[in-house]
Amino acid sequence: MFEESFNLIQHTPIIHFKPNTSIRTTELKPALNRFISNKEHIPLEEFRKKYPFRVLINTKSIDKGKIERNMLFFGNMKNSENAKEFVYADVEIKFFSYKKESIELIKKYFDEFITLYNFGTRKSKGFGSFTTNNIVLPKGKKVYSFEASLKDDDEWIKYLGYFYKFLRQGI
């Protein structure tokens, strides 16, 4: 059995419907399969048969907060039984396979995948963003980031909203 593990750094919270959870295997594995099969120019079904692997996600610690109505999330979830939560977590992801080639492909593409793919609800709005702790991207890839000095806990929501609006406008 071959294995590889990655420790993730979370940059933006995941909006999550399930308590005590961060990234879910049911979301990560299919997305990673699609990503690598596209990179390797192999049809998805053929890739899954040729390069099988298992995923174990170990969430070490979780910090949660309730979502209230704001510009980045539709609806007031504050008093609902199905309230969603902002989730921050320390996450370790382990991959296992009986085929060394599967693990080699994961090692080759995982940094790029985790940088480009977000998780949870509203992932297209910048939520659920991670990188690995020792990120290595292919040459020619650019990564842009910014830091904001925030006065209170909810101010990041306003800044993320402005950033998203600028991106949509092409600024």
CSV table of C-alpha atoms in Angstrom, one decimal:
chain,number,residue,atom,x,y,z
A,1,MET,CA,0.0,0.0,0.0
A,2,PHE,CA,1.3,3.4,-1.0
A,3,GLU,CA,0.3,6.6,0.8
A,4,GLU,CA,0.9,10.4,0.7
A,5,SER,CA,-0.4,13.0,3.1
A,6,PHE,CA,-0.9,16.8,2.9
A,7,ASN,CA,-1.5,19.3,5.7
A,8,LEU,CA,-3.7,22.1,4.5
A,9,ILE,CA,-3.8,25.8,5.4
A,10,GLN,CA,-7.3,27.3,5.3
A,11,HIS,CA,-7.5,30.9,3.9
A,12,THR,CA,-11.3,31.5,3.9
A,13,PRO,CA,-14.0,29.8,5.9
A,14,ILE,CA,-16.1,27.0,4.5
A,15,ILE,CA,-19.9,27.6,4.7
A,16,HIS,CA,-21.0,24.2,5.9
A,17,PHE,CA,-24.3,22.5,6.6
A,18,LYS,CA,-22.9,19.6,8.6
A,19,PRO,CA,-21.6,20.2,12.1
A,20,ASN,CA,-18.0,19.3,13.0
A,21,THR,CA,-17.0,18.9,9.4
A,22,SER,CA,-14.6,20.6,7.0
A,23,ILE,CA,-13.8,19.3,3.6
A,24,ARG,CA,-15.8,16.2,2.8
A,25,THR,CA,-14.4,13.2,0.9
A,26,THR,CA,-17.5,13.0,-1.2
A,27,GLU,CA,-16.7,16.5,-2.6
A,28,LEU,CA,-12.9,16.2,-2.8
A,29,LYS,CA,-12.4,12.8,-4.5
A,30,PRO,CA,-14.7,13.3,-7.5
A,31,ALA,CA,-13.2,16.8,-8.1
A,32,LEU,CA,-9.7,15.6,-7.8
A,33,ASN,CA,-10.4,12.7,-10.2
A,34,ARG,CA,-11.8,15.1,-12.8
A,35,PHE,CA,-8.9,17.5,-12.3
A,36,ILE,CA,-6.2,14.9,-12.8
A,37,SER,CA,-8.0,13.1,-15.7
A,38,ASN,CA,-8.2,16.4,-17.5
A,39,LYS,CA,-4.6,17.2,-16.9
A,40,GLU,CA,-3.5,13.7,-18.1
A,41,HIS,CA,-6.0,13.8,-21.0
A,42,ILE,CA,-7.6,10.5,-19.9
A,43,PRO,CA,-11.4,10.0,-20.0
A,44,LEU,CA,-12.7,10.1,-16.4
A,45,GLU,CA,-14.1,6.6,-16.2
A,46,GLU,CA,-10.8,5.2,-17.6
A,47,PHE,CA,-8.8,7.3,-15.2
A,48,ARG,CA,-10.8,6.0,-12.2
A,49,LYS,CA,-10.3,2.4,-13.2
A,50,LYS,CA,-6.6,2.8,-14.0
A,51,TYR,CA,-5.6,4.9,-11.0
A,52,PRO,CA,-7.8,4.0,-8.0
A,53,PHE,CA,-7.2,5.6,-4.6
A,54,ARG,CA,-8.8,6.1,-1.3
A,55,VAL,CA,-9.0,9.4,0.7
A,56,LEU,CA,-9.0,9.9,4.5
A,57,ILE,CA,-9.6,13.4,5.8
A,58,ASN,CA,-8.5,14.0,9.4
A,59,THR,CA,-10.0,17.3,10.8
A,60,LYS,CA,-7.8,18.1,13.7
A,61,SER,CA,-9.6,21.1,15.1
A,62,ILE,CA,-12.7,23.1,14.2
A,63,ASP,CA,-13.7,26.7,14.8
A,64,LYS,CA,-17.3,27.6,13.9
A,65,GLY,CA,-19.5,30.6,13.7
A,66,LYS,CA,-23.2,31.1,12.7
A,67,ILE,CA,-23.9,32.8,9.4
A,68,GLU,CA,-26.2,35.8,9.4
A,69,ARG,CA,-27.5,37.6,6.4
A,70,ASN,CA,-24.8,39.4,4.5
A,71,MET,CA,-23.8,40.3,0.9
A,72,LEU,CA,-22.0,37.0,0.3
A,73,PHE,CA,-24.6,34.6,1.5
A,74,PHE,CA,-28.3,34.7,0.5
A,75,GLY,CA,-30.9,34.2,3.2
A,76,ASN,CA,-31.0,34.7,7.0
A,77,MET,CA,-29.8,31.4,8.4
A,78,LYS,CA,-29.6,32.6,12.0
A,79,ASN,CA,-32.8,31.0,13.5
A,80,SER,CA,-33.1,27.9,11.3
A,81,GLU,CA,-32.7,24.3,12.4
A,82,ASN,CA,-30.7,23.8,9.2
A,83,ALA,CA,-28.4,26.7,10.0
A,84,LYS,CA,-25.1,26.7,8.1
A,85,GLU,CA,-21.9,27.6,9.8
A,86,PHE,CA,-18.6,29.3,8.9
A,87,VAL,CA,-16.0,26.5,9.5
A,88,TYR,CA,-12.2,26.9,10.0
A,89,ALA,CA,-10.3,23.7,10.5
A,90,ASP,CA,-6.8,22.2,10.6
A,91,VAL,CA,-7.0,19.5,8.0
A,92,GLU,CA,-4.8,16.6,7.0
A,93,ILE,CA,-5.6,14.6,3.9
A,94,LYS,CA,-4.2,11.1,3.3
A,95,PHE,CA,-4.3,9.3,0.1
A,96,PHE,CA,-3.9,5.5,-0.2
A,97,SER,CA,-3.5,3.2,-3.2
A,98,TYR,CA,-2.2,-0.2,-4.1
A,99,LYS,CA,-0.8,1.5,-7.3
A,100,LYS,CA,2.2,3.7,-6.9
A,101,GLU,CA,1.3,5.5,-10.1
A,102,SER,CA,-2.0,6.8,-8.5
A,103,ILE,CA,0.0,8.3,-5.6
A,104,GLU,CA,2.6,9.8,-8.0
A,105,LEU,CA,-0.2,11.6,-10.0
A,106,ILE,CA,-1.7,12.9,-6.8
A,107,LYS,CA,1.7,14.2,-5.6
A,108,LYS,CA,2.2,15.8,-9.0
A,109,TYR,CA,-1.1,17.7,-9.2
A,110,PHE,CA,-2.5,18.1,-5.7
A,111,ASP,CA,-0.9,21.5,-4.9
A,112,GLU,CA,-2.4,23.0,-8.1
A,113,PHE,CA,-5.7,21.3,-7.5
A,114,ILE,CA,-6.2,22.5,-3.9
A,115,THR,CA,-5.1,26.0,-4.9
A,116,LEU,CA,-7.7,26.3,-7.7
A,117,TYR,CA,-10.6,24.4,-6.1
A,118,ASN,CA,-12.7,25.7,-3.2
A,119,PHE,CA,-15.0,23.6,-1.0
A,120,GLY,CA,-18.5,23.9,0.6
A,121,THR,CA,-21.4,26.2,-0.1
A,122,ARG,CA,-20.7,29.4,-2.1
A,123,LYS,CA,-17.3,28.1,-3.2
A,124,SER,CA,-17.5,30.2,-6.4
A,125,LYS,CA,-17.5,33.3,-4.1
A,126,GLY,CA,-14.2,32.5,-2.5
A,127,PHE,CA,-15.3,30.4,0.5
A,128,GLY,CA,-13.5,27.2,1.3
A,129,SER,CA,-10.1,28.1,0.0
A,130,PHE,CA,-7.0,26.1,1.0
A,131,THR,CA,-3.4,25.5,0.0
A,132,THR,CA,-0.9,23.0,1.2
A,133,ASN,CA,1.7,24.0,3.8
A,134,ASN,CA,4.5,23.4,1.3
A,135,ILE,CA,2.9,24.5,-1.9
A,136,VAL,CA,4.7,23.9,-5.1
A,137,LEU,CA,3.0,25.1,-8.3
A,138,PRO,CA,4.1,24.4,-11.9
A,139,LYS,CA,6.3,27.0,-13.5
A,140,GLY,CA,4.4,29.8,-15.1
A,141,LYS,CA,1.5,29.7,-12.7
A,142,LYS,CA,0.8,32.9,-10.8
A,143,VAL,CA,-0.8,33.1,-7.4
A,144,TYR,CA,-2.2,36.4,-6.2
A,145,SER,CA,-3.1,37.1,-2.6
A,146,PHE,CA,-3.8,40.0,-0.2
A,147,GLU,CA,-4.0,40.6,3.5
A,148,ALA,CA,-6.4,42.9,5.3
A,149,SER,CA,-5.9,44.4,8.7
A,150,LEU,CA,-9.3,43.9,10.2
A,151,LYS,CA,-10.8,45.7,13.2
A,152,ASP,CA,-13.5,43.3,14.1
A,153,ASP,CA,-14.4,39.7,13.4
A,154,ASP,CA,-17.0,40.4,10.7
A,155,GLU,CA,-15.1,42.9,8.7
A,156,TRP,CA,-13.5,40.2,6.6
A,157,ILE,CA,-16.9,39.6,5.1
A,158,LYS,CA,-17.1,43.1,3.8
A,159,TYR,CA,-13.6,43.0,2.3
A,160,LEU,CA,-14.2,39.6,0.7
A,161,GLY,CA,-17.4,41.0,-0.9
A,162,TYR,CA,-15.5,44.0,-2.4
A,163,PHE,CA,-12.8,41.7,-3.7
A,164,TYR,CA,-15.4,39.4,-5.3
A,165,LYS,CA,-17.1,42.4,-6.9
A,166,PHE,CA,-13.8,43.7,-8.3
A,167,LEU,CA,-13.0,40.3,-9.8
A,168,ARG,CA,-16.4,40.1,-11.5
A,169,GLN,CA,-15.8,43.5,-13.0
A,170,GLY,CA,-12.3,42.5,-14.3
A,171,ILE,CA,-10.5,45.0,-12.1
